[in-house]
Structure formats: C-alpha cells, structure tokens
CSV table of C-alpha atoms in Angstrom, one decimal:
chain,number,residue,atom,x,y,z
N,816,VAL,CA,0.1,-0.2,0.0
N,817,ALA,CA,3.0,2.3,0.7
N,818,ASN,CA,6.7,2.1,0.0
N,819,ASP,CA,7.1,2.3,4.0
N,820,LEU,CA,10.0,1.8,5.7
N,821,GLN,CA,8.9,1.7,9.2
N,822,VAL,CA,5.9,-1.2,7.0
N,823,PHE,CA,2.6,0.1,6.2
N,824,SER,CA,0.4,-2.6,8.3
N,825,ASN,CA,1.4,-5.1,11.1
N,826,ILE,CA,-1.7,-7.8,10.7
N,827,ASP,CA,0.1,-8.2,7.2
N,828,ALA,CA,1.1,-12.0,7.4
N,829,GLY,CA,3.2,-11.7,3.8
N,830,PRO,CA,3.3,-14.3,1.8
N,831,ASP,CA,-0.2,-16.5,1.7
N,832,LYS,CA,0.3,-20.0,3.3
N,833,ALA,CA,-1.9,-22.5,4.4
N,834,PHE,CA,-0.8,-23.4,8.0
N,835,ARG,CA,1.3,-21.0,10.7
N,836,LEU,CA,2.8,-22.1,14.1
N,837,ILE,CA,3.2,-19.2,16.6
N,838,GLN,CA,3.4,-20.4,19.7
N,839,ALA,CA,2.8,-23.7,21.1
N,840,GLY,CA,5.1,-24.8,24.2
N,841,LEU,CA,5.3,-25.6,28.0
N,842,SER,CA,4.2,-22.8,30.7
N,843,GLN,CA,4.4,-23.4,34.2
N,844,GLN,CA,3.2,-21.1,37.1
N,845,ILE,CA,5.2,-22.0,40.0
N,846,GLY,CA,3.4,-20.1,43.1
N,847,LYS,CA,1.5,-16.7,43.0
N,848,HIS,CA,4.3,-14.3,41.7
N,849,PHE,CA,6.3,-16.2,38.3
N,850,MET,CA,5.8,-18.4,35.6
N,851,VAL,CA,8.0,-20.0,33.2
N,852,PHE,CA,7.3,-21.1,29.0
N,853,ALA,CA,9.4,-23.0,27.1
N,854,GLY,CA,9.1,-23.6,24.3
N,855,LEU,CA,8.3,-21.8,20.0
N,856,ARG,CA,6.9,-18.1,21.0
N,857,ASN,CA,7.1,-14.4,19.3
N,858,VAL,CA,7.3,-11.5,21.7
N,859,ASP,CA,4.6,-9.4,20.2
N,860,PHE,CA,1.8,-10.2,22.5
N,861,ASP,CA,4.3,-10.2,25.9
N,862,TYR,CA,6.1,-7.2,24.9
N,863,PHE,CA,4.6,-4.6,22.5
N,864,THR,CA,1.0,-5.7,22.5
N,865,THR,CA,-0.9,-2.9,25.1
N,866,PRO,CA,-4.3,-1.3,25.0
N,867,SER,CA,-3.3,2.2,23.1
N,868,THR,CA,-1.0,0.6,20.7
N,869,GLY,CA,-3.1,-2.4,20.2
N,870,LEU,CA,-5.9,0.2,18.2
N,871,PHE,CA,-3.1,1.5,15.6
N,872,THR,CA,-2.1,-1.3,12.1
N,873,ASN,CA,1.2,0.5,11.7
N,874,ALA,CA,3.4,-2.0,12.1
N,875,SER,CA,5.6,0.2,14.6
N,876,HIS,CA,3.0,-0.4,16.9
N,877,GLY,CA,2.8,-3.9,16.7
N,878,ILE,CA,7.4,-4.0,18.0
N,879,LEU,CA,9.4,-0.9,17.1
N,880,PRO,CA,11.6,-0.7,14.2
N,881,VAL,CA,14.6,-0.2,16.4
N,882,LEU,CA,14.5,-4.5,17.1
N,883,THR,CA,12.9,-5.3,13.6
N,884,ALA,CA,15.2,-3.5,11.5
N,885,ASN,CA,18.1,-4.3,13.5
N,886,PHE,CA,17.8,-8.1,14.3
N,887,PRO,CA,16.2,-11.2,12.9
N,888,ILE,CA,14.0,-11.7,15.4
N,889,ALA,CA,10.4,-13.4,16.1
N,890,PRO,CA,7.0,-10.7,15.8
N,891,PHE,CA,3.6,-12.3,14.5
N,892,PRO,CA,3.8,-14.4,11.4
N,893,VAL,CA,7.5,-15.9,12.5
N,894,ALA,CA,8.9,-17.3,15.7
N,895,ALA,CA,11.4,-19.1,17.4
N,896,LEU,CA,12.8,-21.6,20.0
N,897,CYS,CA,12.5,-19.4,23.1
N,898,LEU,CA,12.6,-19.6,27.3
N,899,HIS,CA,10.5,-16.7,28.9
N,900,THR,CA,9.9,-15.2,32.3
N,901,GLU,CA,7.6,-13.5,33.8
N,902,ILE,CA,7.9,-11.8,38.0
N,903,ARG,CA,5.1,-10.6,39.1
N,904,PRO,CA,6.6,-9.6,43.1
N,905,ILE,CA,3.5,-6.6,43.3
N,906,LYS,CA,0.4,-5.9,42.1
N,907,GLY,CA,0.7,-4.1,38.5
N,908,LEU,CA,4.6,-4.8,38.4
N,909,ILE,CA,5.8,-7.3,36.2
N,910,ILE,CA,8.8,-7.9,35.0
N,911,ARG,CA,9.8,-10.5,32.0
N,912,GLU,CA,12.6,-11.8,30.3
N,913,SER,CA,13.3,-13.7,27.3
N,914,VAL,CA,15.9,-15.6,26.0
N,915,TYR,CA,15.2,-16.4,21.8
N,916,ASN,CA,16.7,-18.4,18.9
N,917,GLY,CA,18.7,-15.4,17.2
N,918,THR,CA,16.5,-16.5,13.9
N,919,ALA,CA,13.4,-16.6,13.5
N,920,SER,CA,11.1,-19.2,11.2
N,921,ASP,CA,7.5,-19.3,10.0
N,922,ARG,CA,9.0,-22.8,8.3
N,923,LEU,CA,8.5,-25.3,11.2
N,924,ASP,CA,11.8,-27.6,10.1
N,925,GLU,CA,13.8,-24.0,10.7
N,926,GLN,CA,11.5,-23.0,14.4
N,927,PHE,CA,12.8,-26.1,16.8
N,928,ARG,CA,15.9,-25.4,17.1
N,929,PHE,CA,18.5,-24.0,18.7
N,930,CYS,CA,21.6,-23.2,17.4
N,931,PRO,CA,23.8,-20.1,18.6
N,932,LYS,CA,26.6,-20.4,16.5
N,933,SER,CA,25.2,-20.1,13.3
N,934,ASP,CA,21.4,-18.7,14.3
N,935,GLY,CA,23.0,-16.0,17.3
N,936,VAL,CA,20.7,-15.4,20.0
N,937,PHE,CA,18.3,-12.5,21.2
N,938,ASN,CA,17.7,-11.6,24.5
N,939,ILE,CA,15.0,-8.9,25.3
N,940,GLY,CA,13.6,-8.0,29.1
N,941,SER,CA,11.6,-5.5,29.8
N,942,VAL,CA,9.9,-3.8,33.3
N,943,SER,CA,6.2,-2.8,33.0
N,944,TYR,CA,4.2,-1.1,35.7
N,945,TYR,CA,0.4,-0.9,35.0
N,946,THR,CA,-2.9,1.3,37.4
N,947,GLY,CA,-6.3,-0.3,37.6
N,948,GLU,CA,-7.4,-3.9,38.0
N,949,SER,CA,-6.1,-5.0,35.2
N,950,GLU,CA,-3.2,-5.2,32.1
N,951,GLU,CA,-5.4,-4.7,29.8
N,952,GLU,CA,-7.4,-1.3,31.1
N,953,HIS,CA,-6.9,2.1,29.5
N,954,THR,CA,-5.9,3.8,33.0
N,955,GLY,CA,-2.2,4.3,33.0
N,956,HIS,CA,0.9,1.8,30.9
N,957,TYR,CA,4.6,2.4,31.8
N,958,THR,CA,7.2,0.3,30.2
N,959,LEU,CA,10.9,0.3,29.8
N,960,GLY,CA,12.9,-2.8,27.8
N,961,TYR,CA,16.2,-3.6,26.4
N,962,ALA,CA,17.4,-6.5,23.1
N,963,LEU,CA,20.6,-6.8,22.8
N,964,GLY,CA,21.6,-10.3,21.5
N,965,THR,CA,23.8,-12.3,18.2
N,966,SER,CA,22.5,-12.2,14.7
N,967,PRO,CA,24.2,-13.5,11.3
N,968,ALA,CA,26.5,-11.6,9.3
N,969,GLU,CA,25.2,-10.0,5.8
N,970,GLY,CA,27.2,-11.9,3.6
N,971,ILE,CA,30.1,-13.6,6.2
N,972,GLU,CA,29.0,-17.0,6.9
N,973,ASN,CA,29.6,-18.2,10.0
N,974,ASP,CA,30.1,-15.0,11.3
N,975,LEU,CA,28.1,-13.5,13.7
N,976,THR,CA,27.2,-9.3,14.5
N,977,TYR,CA,25.8,-7.7,18.0
N,978,ASN,CA,23.8,-5.2,18.9
N,979,TYR,CA,21.0,-3.5,21.4
N,980,ALA,CA,18.0,-1.7,21.9
N,981,LEU,CA,16.8,0.5,24.3
N,982,TRP,CA,13.0,1.2,24.4
N,983,ALA,CA,10.1,3.3,26.3
N,984,LEU,CA,6.6,3.3,26.4
N,985,LEU,CA,3.9,5.1,28.3
N,986,GLU,CA,0.4,5.2,28.0
N,987,GLN,CA,-1.8,7.8,29.9
N,988,ASP,CA,-5.8,8.1,31.1
N,989,ILE,CA,-5.7,12.8,30.7
N,990,VAL,CA,-9.0,13.5,31.7
N,991,LYS,CA,-12.7,11.2,31.7
N,992,LEU,CA,-15.7,12.8,30.7
N,993,GLY,CA,-18.4,10.3,31.8
N,994,ARG,CA,-17.7,7.6,30.2
N,995,THR,CA,-15.8,8.7,27.6
N,996,GLN,CA,-11.6,9.0,28.4
N,997,LEU,CA,-8.8,10.5,26.8
N,998,SER,CA,-5.7,8.8,26.7
N,999,GLY,CA,-2.2,9.7,24.8
N,1000,LEU,CA,0.7,7.9,24.1
N,1001,LEU,CA,4.1,8.3,24.0
N,1002,GLN,CA,7.0,5.7,22.7
N,1003,GLY,CA,10.7,5.4,22.1
N,1004,GLY,CA,13.6,3.8,21.3
N,1005,ALA,CA,17.2,3.9,20.0
N,1006,ALA,CA,19.8,1.6,18.6
N,1007,PRO,CA,22.8,3.9,18.5
N,1008,ALA,CA,25.1,1.2,17.7
N,1009,THR,CA,26.6,2.6,13.8
N,1010,ARG,CA,25.3,-1.4,12.8
N,1011,SER,CA,22.0,-0.1,13.4
N,1012,SER,CA,19.9,-0.1,9.8
N,1013,CYS,CA,17.5,2.3,12.4
N,1014,ARG,CA,19.1,4.0,15.0
N,1015,GLY,CA,15.7,5.5,16.7
N,1016,TYR,CA,12.4,5.6,17.2
N,1017,TRP,CA,9.7,7.9,18.4
N,1018,GLY,CA,5.7,7.8,18.2
N,1019,ALA,CA,3.1,10.3,19.8
N,1020,GLY,CA,-1.1,9.8,19.9
N,1021,LEU,CA,-4.1,10.9,21.8
N,1022,LEU,CA,-6.9,8.1,21.8
N,1023,LEU,CA,-10.8,8.8,23.1
N,1024,GLY,CA,-12.6,6.0,24.0
N,1025,ASN,CA,-15.6,4.8,25.3
N,1026,ILE,CA,-17.1,7.4,23.1
N,1027,THR,CA,-20.3,5.0,22.0
N,1028,LYS,CA,-22.2,2.1,23.9
N,1029,ASN,CA,-20.3,-0.7,22.5
N,1030,GLU,CA,-16.6,0.5,23.8
N,1031,ALA,CA,-15.9,2.5,20.4
N,1032,GLN,CA,-12.5,4.1,20.0
N,1033,ILE,CA,-10.6,6.7,17.9
N,1034,GLY,CA,-7.0,7.9,18.0
N,1035,ILE,CA,-4.7,10.1,16.4
N,1036,VAL,CA,-1.2,8.8,16.7
N,1037,VAL,CA,2.1,10.2,14.6
N,1038,ASN,CA,5.8,8.4,14.2
N,1039,ARG,CA,8.6,8.8,13.1
N,1040,ALA,CA,12.1,5.9,12.1
N,1041,LEU,CA,15.1,7.3,11.7
N,1042,TYR,CA,17.7,4.7,9.4
N,1043,ALA,CA,21.1,5.1,8.8
N,1044,ASP,CA,20.6,5.3,5.0
C-alpha cells in the first residue's frame, strides 16, 4: 500500500500460507508470582501489545523498528524457540525476560532449534507497571525495555554480529468526561550502534475511548523512524 520503511501494517502476514505455527510450548506457574514458558513463541504479545498500541495498525505499534530492523527476531507471523519468564512481585508490576534462538522463521523445519553458533541468540526484557485492575485497562501503562543479541552477519558465513537497543512506552489516561476518556501515548527507542539500520524511533498519539455504548475508540498517532540510509 505504501513504500514505508516502518511497514504499513502489523497484520500483514506476507505471502499466503495454509498454516503457520506461532506459539507451542509448556507453561508453568510457580507460586503466585512466577511463570516460566519453554517452546515456540513470538515477542509481540509479551512486550508490545498494550491497550493503546493495539488500536493502531502501523507495524511500528506492533513492535518497534529499532528491534525489527536490527535483529532477525520473532514478531508475528514468525516465531522462534524461546525460554520466557515473568515475575509479578506486587500488583501492577511485571518483570519479563526472554531468550530466543537468534533467527526466527515461519517454517516448521527451522523453528524448533537452538543454534547459537549459526543463528545467534536474542535476549529481550522489560519492567512494566500498570494502574487499574488489569493490564488491559486504559488507565496507565509504563514500560522500560532492552534488547541485545547476536545474529548472522550479512555476506559473511559463520560469523555473527552483536547489537543492542533500548525502548520506553508510556500510556496515560488524561481526563474523563462521563464514560468517555482521553488517553495519551508516548513511545520511543534507540539503537545507537553504527551497525544499526534503524537508530531511533518515536511515536506520540491521543485516543478517545468509550465514545459509544459499545465502547468504540478513535485515535490519531504520529511516528518517525530514523534510518541510517
């Protein structure tokens, strides 16, 4: 639809396929505060699907370009083998940490493997805090996150390159008028290494929620990605 380096849509699955496996594994709750998952997984739902970003279809709201442009990682519709953990020490506070095979795929013969020497290793983590009764409410959501890892170097066989990125997300309910509420969204990220294809990103938006009885929303957002070329 548009020749946009940020990619026009985060629901574009690319070439048609009859079947894609994006999550398959074992999850175990340990006590009230700790969860661990092992198996096939992707990063969108854990780290970048929030009440406000979920309204917008630009791919940079599905996952920030400082990650997708610099790492061959696992956003929808691809996935990779992963060990994912979550700690919820108090209400509203969530600490997430994930280690993935460094190269993701949508092919079954490439997904269920952990090959750090050839595919690299991808590590992502975040600290999030939300207000309200649940993480899905449009009240307040705040996240600081990081990513680092190795991936195959372009044009160099059996060689890996290292990179890292940082990001932040702020979603805040601003004012309520009866049932209708106005919320704000701010997000940004940086991958300052000279090897990065996308070195910076920011986005800002406003959302008006519960404007009808069926809880319809409208929103507007502006974003910009800074590419090395």
